[in-house]
Every structure is written in C-alpha cells, then in structure tokens.
Short mmCIF file of C-alpha atoms in Angstrom, two decimals:
data_model
loop_
_atom_site.label_atom_id
_atom_site.label_comp_id
_atom_site.label_asym_id
_atom_site.label_seq_id
_atom_site.Cartn_x
_atom_site.Cartn_y
_atom_site.Cartn_z
CA MET A 3 -17.36 71.60 -25.46
CA ARG A 4 -16.73 67.79 -25.13
CA VAL A 5 -13.18 66.53 -24.53
CA LYS A 6 -12.22 62.83 -24.80
CA VAL A 7 -9.59 61.80 -22.23
CA LEU A 8 -7.67 58.52 -21.88
CA SER A 9 -8.02 57.26 -18.33
CA ARG A 10 -5.65 54.51 -17.10
CA ASN A 11 -5.29 52.86 -13.75
CA PRO A 12 -1.54 52.94 -12.88
CA ASP A 13 -1.91 49.62 -10.95
CA ASP A 14 -2.42 47.87 -14.29
CA TYR A 15 0.95 48.79 -15.81
CA VAL A 16 3.25 50.32 -13.15
CA ARG A 17 5.58 47.96 -11.25
CA GLU A 18 5.68 48.20 -7.48
CA THR A 19 9.41 47.40 -7.31
CA LYS A 20 12.20 46.94 -9.83
CA LEU A 21 12.14 43.17 -9.23
CA ASP A 22 8.56 42.78 -10.41
CA LEU A 23 7.90 41.55 -13.93
CA GLN A 24 6.63 43.99 -16.52
CA ARG A 25 2.90 43.60 -17.06
CA VAL A 26 2.09 42.80 -20.67
CA PRO A 27 -1.34 43.95 -21.90
CA ARG A 28 -3.21 41.22 -23.78
CA ASN A 29 -6.15 41.36 -26.10
CA TYR A 30 -8.28 38.24 -25.63
CA ASP A 31 -10.27 38.71 -28.81
CA PRO A 32 -10.50 35.22 -30.44
CA ALA A 33 -10.40 36.80 -33.89
CA LEU A 34 -6.84 38.00 -33.19
CA HIS A 35 -5.71 34.60 -31.86
CA PRO A 36 -7.11 31.86 -34.11
CA PHE A 37 -4.69 29.14 -32.87
CA GLU A 38 -4.95 29.80 -29.14
CA VAL A 39 -6.52 26.41 -28.28
CA ALA A 40 -3.99 24.49 -30.38
CA ARG A 41 -1.10 26.39 -28.83
CA GLU A 42 -2.31 25.74 -25.28
CA TYR A 43 -2.78 22.05 -26.09
CA VAL A 44 0.85 21.77 -27.28
CA ARG A 45 2.05 23.54 -24.13
CA ALA A 46 0.07 21.17 -21.89
CA LEU A 47 1.35 18.13 -23.81
CA ASN A 48 4.97 19.26 -23.50
CA ALA A 49 4.52 19.91 -19.78
CA THR A 50 3.16 16.37 -19.31
CA LYS A 51 6.04 14.86 -21.28
CA LEU A 52 8.58 16.77 -19.22
CA GLU A 53 6.91 15.55 -16.04
CA ARG A 54 7.45 11.98 -17.21
CA VAL A 55 11.02 12.70 -18.37
CA PHE A 56 12.07 14.13 -15.00
CA ALA A 57 10.21 11.52 -12.92
CA LYS A 58 12.52 9.83 -10.42
CA PRO A 59 10.33 7.47 -8.39
CA PHE A 60 13.07 5.34 -6.78
CA LEU A 61 14.28 6.79 -3.46
CA SER A 62 16.39 4.19 -1.67
CA SER A 63 17.04 0.52 -0.98
CA LEU A 64 16.98 -0.90 2.56
CA ASP A 65 19.41 -3.81 2.63
CA GLY A 66 20.39 -6.03 5.54
CA HIS A 67 18.26 -9.16 5.24
CA ARG A 68 20.17 -12.36 4.49
CA ASP A 69 17.25 -14.01 2.67
CA GLY A 70 14.26 -12.98 0.55
CA VAL A 71 11.75 -10.57 2.14
CA ASN A 72 8.52 -12.53 2.56
CA CYS A 73 6.18 -10.14 4.42
CA MET A 74 5.91 -6.58 5.73
CA ALA A 75 3.77 -4.66 8.22
CA LYS A 76 3.13 -0.97 8.85
CA HIS A 77 3.30 0.65 12.29
CA PRO A 78 -0.20 2.00 13.06
CA LYS A 79 1.06 5.10 14.92
CA SER A 80 4.49 5.89 13.45
CA LEU A 81 4.87 6.83 9.77
CA SER A 82 8.64 6.26 9.80
CA THR A 83 8.52 2.70 11.19
CA VAL A 84 8.03 -0.43 9.10
CA LEU A 85 8.54 -4.12 9.93
CA SER A 86 9.75 -6.85 7.61
CA GLY A 87 10.05 -10.62 7.86
CA ALA A 88 12.41 -12.79 5.81
CA CYS A 89 12.57 -16.38 4.62
CA ASP A 90 15.28 -17.24 7.19
CA GLY A 91 13.01 -16.38 10.15
CA GLU A 92 14.54 -12.95 10.81
CA VAL A 93 12.38 -9.90 11.58
CA ARG A 94 13.76 -6.38 11.14
CA ILE A 95 12.34 -3.02 12.20
CA TRP A 96 13.32 -0.10 9.97
CA ASN A 97 13.43 3.66 10.42
CA LEU A 98 12.48 5.12 7.05
CA THR A 99 13.66 8.64 7.95
CA LYS A 100 17.21 7.45 8.64
CA ARG A 101 16.83 4.59 6.12
CA GLN A 102 18.45 2.08 8.43
CA CYS A 103 17.56 -0.97 10.51
CA ILE A 104 16.99 -0.12 14.18
CA ARG A 105 16.38 -3.68 15.41
CA ALA A 106 16.81 -7.25 14.19
CA LEU A 107 15.58 -10.42 15.89
CA GLN A 108 15.46 -14.11 15.04
CA ALA A 109 11.73 -14.77 15.38
CA HIS A 110 11.18 -18.21 13.81
CA GLU A 111 12.86 -21.29 12.40
CA GLY A 112 12.09 -21.27 8.69
CA PHE A 113 9.98 -18.70 6.86
CA VAL A 114 8.22 -15.79 8.56
CA ARG A 115 4.86 -16.39 6.89
CA GLY A 116 3.00 -13.34 8.16
CA MET A 117 3.18 -10.39 10.54
CA CYS A 118 0.94 -7.61 11.79
CA ALA A 119 1.15 -4.79 14.33
CA ARG A 120 -1.29 -4.33 17.22
CA PHE A 121 -3.71 -1.41 16.71
CA CYS A 122 -2.08 0.57 19.56
CA GLY A 123 1.44 0.08 18.16
CA THR A 124 2.98 -1.31 21.38
CA SER A 125 3.59 -4.84 20.03
CA PHE A 126 3.45 -6.97 16.91
CA PHE A 127 2.67 -10.58 16.01
CA THR A 128 4.50 -13.02 13.74
CA VAL A 129 3.71 -16.52 12.45
CA GLY A 130 6.16 -18.93 10.88
CA ASP A 131 6.88 -22.40 9.58
CA ASP A 132 7.65 -23.63 13.12
CA LYS A 133 3.86 -23.70 13.88
CA THR A 134 4.09 -20.85 16.40
CA VAL A 135 2.39 -17.49 16.86
CA LYS A 136 4.62 -15.03 18.73
CA GLN A 137 3.89 -11.59 20.18
CA TRP A 138 6.85 -9.20 20.48
CA LYS A 139 7.34 -5.79 22.05
CA MET A 140 7.75 -2.96 19.56
CA GLU A 141 10.47 -1.37 21.70
CA SER A 142 13.96 -2.83 21.82
CA PRO A 143 14.88 -4.74 25.01
CA GLY A 144 16.81 -2.80 27.63
CA TYR A 145 20.51 -3.23 28.40
CA GLY A 146 21.18 -6.78 29.61
CA GLU A 147 17.70 -8.05 28.70
CA GLU A 148 17.29 -10.95 26.30
CA GLU A 149 15.26 -10.75 23.09
CA GLU A 150 12.23 -12.85 24.03
CA PRO A 151 8.59 -12.81 22.88
CA ILE A 152 5.83 -11.64 25.25
CA HIS A 153 3.67 -14.68 24.37
CA THR A 154 4.20 -17.80 22.29
CA ILE A 155 1.34 -19.99 21.06
CA LEU A 156 2.23 -23.42 19.71
CA GLY A 157 -0.28 -24.57 17.10
CA LYS A 158 -1.01 -27.93 15.52
CA THR A 159 -0.40 -26.84 11.92
CA VAL A 160 1.69 -24.32 10.01
CA TYR A 161 0.17 -20.83 9.99
CA THR A 162 0.36 -19.04 6.64
CA GLY A 163 -1.01 -15.62 7.56
CA ILE A 164 -2.08 -13.34 10.41
CA ASP A 165 -4.02 -10.08 10.79
CA HIS A 166 -5.02 -8.05 13.85
CA HIS A 167 -8.43 -6.57 14.60
CA TRP A 168 -8.50 -2.78 14.08
CA LYS A 169 -10.01 -1.98 17.52
CA ASP A 170 -10.08 -5.02 19.84
CA ALA A 171 -7.48 -7.32 21.39
CA VAL A 172 -8.33 -10.02 18.83
CA PHE A 173 -6.34 -11.43 15.92
CA ALA A 174 -6.95 -14.00 13.19
CA THR A 175 -4.59 -16.63 11.78
CA CYS A 176 -5.00 -18.88 8.77
CA GLY A 177 -3.60 -22.23 7.72
CA GLN A 178 -5.86 -25.25 7.36
CA GLN A 179 -8.65 -23.05 8.77
CA VAL A 180 -9.25 -19.48 9.97
CA ASP A 181 -8.79 -19.18 13.75
CA ILE A 182 -9.95 -16.18 15.81
CA TRP A 183 -7.79 -15.66 18.91
CA ASP A 184 -8.04 -13.57 22.06
CA GLU A 185 -4.63 -12.16 23.03
CA GLN A 186 -4.97 -13.52 26.58
CA ARG A 187 -5.77 -17.11 25.59
CA THR A 188 -3.66 -19.91 24.13
CA SER A 189 -6.52 -21.59 22.28
CA PRO A 190 -8.67 -20.00 19.56
CA MET A 191 -12.08 -18.49 20.46
CA CYS A 192 -13.54 -19.99 17.29
CA SER A 193 -12.41 -21.74 14.12
CA LEU A 194 -14.01 -20.95 10.77
CA THR A 195 -13.83 -23.19 7.72
CA TRP A 196 -15.63 -23.69 4.40
CA GLY A 197 -13.99 -26.45 2.40
CA PHE A 198 -10.88 -28.47 3.19
CA ASP A 199 -7.94 -26.69 1.61
CA SER A 200 -5.08 -24.54 2.90
CA ILE A 201 -5.81 -20.82 3.35
CA SER A 202 -3.05 -18.44 2.28
CA SER A 203 -4.25 -15.05 3.54
CA VAL A 204 -6.70 -13.49 6.00
CA LYS A 205 -7.60 -9.78 6.31
CA PHE A 206 -9.88 -7.81 8.66
CA ASN A 207 -12.11 -5.11 7.21
CA PRO A 208 -10.86 -1.70 8.47
CA ILE A 209 -14.38 -0.14 8.52
CA GLU A 210 -16.80 -2.99 9.34
CA THR A 211 -14.26 -4.50 11.73
CA TYR A 212 -16.22 -7.69 12.43
CA LEU A 213 -15.89 -8.77 8.77
CA LEU A 214 -12.88 -10.64 7.47
CA GLY A 215 -11.95 -12.28 4.19
CA SER A 216 -9.65 -15.17 3.31
CA CYS A 217 -8.12 -16.71 0.17
CA ALA A 218 -7.78 -20.48 -0.17
CA SER A 219 -5.73 -22.57 -2.58
CA ASP A 220 -8.91 -24.24 -3.94
CA ARG A 221 -9.59 -20.93 -5.82
CA ASN A 222 -12.07 -19.64 -3.22
CA ILE A 223 -12.44 -16.22 -1.61
CA VAL A 224 -14.49 -16.65 1.58
CA LEU A 225 -15.98 -13.84 3.69
CA TYR A 226 -16.69 -14.37 7.40
CA ASP A 227 -18.69 -12.54 10.08
CA MET A 228 -16.94 -12.68 13.46
CA ARG A 229 -20.18 -12.00 15.37
CA GLN A 230 -21.98 -15.06 14.00
CA SER A 231 -18.84 -17.27 13.94
CA THR A 232 -19.86 -18.52 10.50
CA PRO A 233 -18.77 -18.00 6.89
CA LEU A 234 -20.95 -15.51 5.01
CA LYS A 235 -20.24 -15.77 1.28
CA LYS A 236 -17.93 -17.50 -1.11
CA VAL A 237 -16.76 -16.63 -4.62
CA ILE A 238 -14.84 -19.12 -6.82
CA LEU A 239 -12.44 -17.78 -9.45
CA ASN A 240 -10.76 -19.57 -12.36
CA MET A 241 -7.35 -19.57 -10.67
CA ARG A 242 -5.99 -19.26 -7.15
CA THR A 243 -6.10 -15.92 -5.32
CA ASN A 244 -2.90 -15.12 -3.41
CA THR A 245 -4.18 -12.33 -1.16
CA LEU A 246 -6.84 -9.65 -0.86
CA CYS A 247 -7.05 -6.13 0.53
CA TRP A 248 -10.08 -4.16 1.73
CA ASN A 249 -10.69 -0.60 0.59
CA PRO A 250 -10.14 1.65 3.68
CA MET A 251 -12.80 4.15 2.49
CA GLU A 252 -15.54 1.89 1.10
CA ALA A 253 -16.57 -0.85 3.49
CA PHE A 254 -17.84 -3.41 0.97
CA ILE A 255 -15.11 -3.13 -1.67
CA PHE A 256 -12.06 -5.41 -1.78
CA THR A 257 -9.43 -6.26 -4.38
CA ALA A 258 -8.01 -9.75 -4.93
CA ALA A 259 -4.57 -10.53 -6.39
CA ASN A 260 -4.86 -13.57 -8.64
CA GLU A 261 -2.58 -16.14 -10.28
CA ASP A 262 -4.05 -15.39 -13.73
CA TYR A 263 -2.01 -12.11 -13.92
CA ASN A 264 -5.07 -9.97 -13.05
CA LEU A 265 -6.54 -8.19 -10.04
CA TYR A 266 -10.28 -8.29 -9.36
CA THR A 267 -12.17 -5.60 -7.46
CA PHE A 268 -15.39 -6.97 -5.92
CA ASP A 269 -18.35 -5.50 -4.11
CA MET A 270 -19.13 -8.05 -1.39
CA ARG A 271 -22.87 -7.42 -1.85
CA PHE A 272 -22.75 -8.55 -5.51
CA LEU A 273 -20.18 -11.31 -5.84
CA THR A 274 -21.56 -12.74 -9.10
CA SER A 275 -19.13 -10.60 -11.13
CA PRO A 276 -16.24 -8.24 -10.28
CA VAL A 277 -16.74 -4.46 -10.36
CA MET A 278 -13.48 -4.08 -12.30
CA VAL A 279 -10.76 -6.33 -13.73
CA HIS A 280 -7.29 -4.76 -13.57
CA MET A 281 -4.92 -6.06 -16.25
CA ASP A 282 -1.27 -5.30 -17.10
CA HIS A 283 0.91 -7.73 -15.15
CA VAL A 284 2.50 -10.52 -17.19
CA SER A 285 2.86 -13.01 -14.33
CA ALA A 286 1.10 -14.00 -11.10
CA VAL A 287 0.13 -11.13 -8.78
CA LEU A 288 1.45 -11.88 -5.29
CA ASP A 289 0.37 -8.94 -3.11
CA VAL A 290 -1.88 -5.86 -3.12
CA ASP A 291 -2.30 -2.88 -0.78
CA TYR A 292 -4.64 0.13 -0.87
CA SER A 293 -3.67 3.77 -0.52
CA PRO A 294 -5.14 5.53 2.57
CA THR A 295 -7.45 7.54 0.27
CA GLY A 296 -9.02 4.40 -1.19
CA LYS A 297 -8.67 5.86 -4.72
CA GLU A 298 -5.69 3.70 -5.79
CA PHE A 299 -3.90 0.48 -4.91
CA VAL A 300 -0.45 -0.96 -5.54
CA SER A 301 0.29 -4.53 -6.64
CA ALA A 302 3.39 -6.72 -6.51
CA SER A 303 3.98 -9.43 -9.06
CA PHE A 304 6.17 -12.39 -9.98
CA ASP A 305 7.07 -10.46 -13.16
CA LYS A 306 9.56 -8.34 -11.09
CA SER A 307 7.49 -5.16 -11.20
CA VAL A 308 5.27 -3.01 -8.98
CA ARG A 309 2.21 -1.35 -10.54
CA ILE A 310 -0.15 1.38 -9.32
CA PHE A 311 -3.79 1.11 -10.40
CA PRO A 312 -6.65 3.59 -10.00
CA VAL A 313 -9.61 1.72 -8.50
CA ASP A 314 -11.91 2.57 -11.42
CA LYS A 315 -9.44 1.86 -14.25
CA GLY A 316 -8.57 -1.44 -15.89
CA HIS A 317 -4.94 -0.50 -16.58
CA SER A 318 -2.12 0.77 -14.37
CA ARG A 319 -1.04 4.41 -14.32
CA GLU A 320 2.52 3.56 -13.20
CA VAL A 321 4.99 0.68 -13.33
CA TYR A 322 8.12 0.57 -11.15
CA HIS A 323 11.06 -1.79 -11.60
CA THR A 324 14.86 -1.83 -11.44
CA LYS A 325 17.43 -4.04 -13.14
CA ARG A 326 18.36 -5.80 -9.91
CA MET A 327 14.82 -6.31 -8.59
CA GLN A 328 13.64 -9.92 -8.65
CA HIS A 329 10.19 -11.41 -7.93
CA VAL A 330 8.31 -8.89 -5.75
CA ILE A 331 6.64 -10.80 -2.94
CA THR A 332 5.19 -8.09 -0.69
CA VAL A 333 4.16 -4.44 -1.06
CA LYS A 334 2.81 -1.70 1.25
CA TRP A 335 1.48 1.84 0.71
CA THR A 336 2.51 4.13 3.59
CA SER A 337 -0.16 5.76 5.75
CA ASP A 338 0.71 9.31 4.62
CA ASN A 339 -0.12 8.42 0.98
CA ARG A 340 3.35 9.48 -0.25
CA TYR A 341 5.51 6.37 -0.46
CA ILE A 342 5.39 2.74 -1.53
CA LEU A 343 7.52 -0.05 -0.04
CA CYS A 344 8.18 -3.36 -1.77
CA GLY A 345 10.09 -6.43 -0.62
CA SER A 346 11.56 -8.88 -3.11
CA ASP A 347 13.47 -12.11 -3.55
CA GLU A 348 16.94 -10.58 -3.64
CA MET A 349 16.79 -9.49 0.04
CA ASN A 350 16.05 -5.78 -0.48
CA ILE A 351 13.23 -3.48 0.55
CA ARG A 352 12.80 -0.61 -1.89
CA LEU A 353 11.26 2.79 -1.17
CA TRP A 354 9.40 4.53 -4.02
CA LYS A 355 7.40 7.72 -4.47
CA ALA A 356 3.67 7.17 -4.88
CA ASN A 357 3.66 10.08 -7.35
CA ALA A 358 6.72 9.58 -9.55
CA SER A 359 7.33 13.25 -10.45
CA GLU A 360 6.49 14.76 -7.05
CA LYS A 361 9.21 17.00 -5.67
CA LEU A 362 10.14 16.01 -2.13
CA GLY A 363 12.34 17.60 0.50
CA VAL A 364 12.91 21.20 1.50
CA GLY A 365 12.21 23.64 -1.33
CA LYS A 366 14.63 26.45 -2.17
CA CYS A 367 13.34 30.00 -1.72
CA LYS A 368 14.97 33.33 -2.41
CA ILE A 369 14.56 36.01 0.23
CA VAL A 370 14.92 39.58 -1.01
CA ALA A 371 15.44 42.34 1.53
#
C-alpha cells in the first residue's frame, strides 16, 4: 500500500525566538505575479527619491578668517588637519574633528597666493604677494617662543602658486616662470619657461613624481619633466585655465578648470583633444581637486556653487550651495574620500559630505538579552 505524506522542514516556518519575524511563504511563479517587475521598479524609484529628500550634505562652517579664503592645503598624514590661507596674509590650521582653529599666524603682507604641506607632514610652505616663500613648522611654537618661519626666501617677482614634490625635499613655485627649488638652497635649482606670460598654478604628478603641469594666463597648459629640466608639451585652449589637478590613480590623466565655465579632462599622451568635457557651471571654474579613488573630482566656481563630477561623465552628479556662500575660490577632497572642504569669498570654510545621503556618526543598535 502507498501512502502520500507531507514532509516539511520546521526551519522554514518555525521561529527561533518570539522576536523573530514570521516567515511568509512565497510562490515565485511569474504567472501568479504579472506586475512584479513594474512593482519593483516603483519601489526602487521611491527609495531613490527618498534618498534625495533626506540628503543633508552640509555639515558645518569653519569661521574665523577676517578676509576671503584664497587657498587651502591638506595634511599628508593627519585626516583631521587642514590649512587655509586668506587674502589678508593670515594662515590658519584647523582641527576638523573639533571643528575649530588650533593655530593662526600672520604669514604674509597681502594675499596668501598658495600653500602646500611637506610630504612628511612636519612643515608647510606658503607664498604671498610680498615676493617671499616661507617654510613653517606644523607644530605650534612652545611657551615663550615667537611665531617665526624656519626659512624665508626672498624672490624677485610675486609668486602665484606652490606645490611640493611627493617624495623628495623639492618644491616648485610659479609666477613669471616655474622654479624648482631645493629646500636647503635660497636660489632655484632650475627655471622652466615656455612663453612670456604669468603662470597661475603648478602641480606635481602624484604617481610619476618627476612630471609637473602649469597653467598660464596666455591660455596655455604646459607639462614639464623635472629630470630633463625642459618643458615637454603644451596645449592651448580657447580661454584661460585657472588650475589643474592630476588623477591620483591614473598617471597620465589630468583635469583643467577653465574660464569658459567647463572642465577638461586630458590624457597627456594625446593632447590634441580632451578625453571628456565636463559642463554644468554657469561661471568661471576656479579650482578642482580629485577624490583619492580617482573616480570623481570636485570643482569650485565663481557661480557660488561646488559640483561633483564623475570622471567619465559630462555632467555633475551633485551640486552644493548655501544662501550665504559667495564665489568659491578653493576646494579640497579629504584623503579618506568622505568629505569636501570649500573656501569662499565671505571668509568661511564649509565642510560637506562627499555622498550627500550617507549616514555618519555612531549608529544606534538595540541589544536584546
């Protein structure tokens, strides 16, 4: 005699404790659920909308400067430390964890035109309108000690930018020409020039560290090789480029912030045309900085906004602005890929989330005995 018996595994429908949710059996037969795809699409769309609704990207404002913030620099070893230079010659060092200024010093007479930290994080360099390059200790002076620079180099012309080599005790300044300096000498090791116009920005390549690029006011972007002490290549755009930034993950890729409201991503091996043109700003783009992953970059513009662009997209995925924010002059993406800092005309540094809807801080958890 044959007997048919229902056999069920109790693990499929019996709860382990009273706090567990009841398991609901589901039949995945598509004939019984004709609108499953449409329903899931609506759910996904609503979830995305809610993510945008609850996005709160603005975290805090660091105020204390008495003039517009003109430049910023990241500490290479400390995530919570950032440096800023203002138009009145003041330099401030900030603790982002406490969101307060831990040190302020009067570095220059007139604008602080550029600043950069040494690769080891023990000191930083500033250049200003008073034709000087100054090296300062990162640590505050001890009790009774005066606030004085470690070294001061007096130049012949105004320096408009500075950047430090990623591995060696070498830094580069720009003004009427690009000068390569050794930290121990008061005269440049070599001077590089191609044309006769003022250079606004100079940046070392973080991967191929002997390469550096500069932007000049005669619409040129010039690339140099430090080993040969000669310019390598030049690309001429329709309008002036304010600054450029190298991709930290792809050695030959850099992005230029231009006066024609666009950003141009170039491959330095094929400079005849840009890899991608990034559009969305409605005024001149003043600064650009890459994320540590090399997948995105952030731009600051005269149109009072900050935008985040994917490297391979022509339009921004995010735009940040507040009612009080004026022309954004400088922007930085923090080394942990979580935050964005921007400095603007109205004397504030603002801290933003890189991912607008990301939940930060300690999460709440319920412990059941």
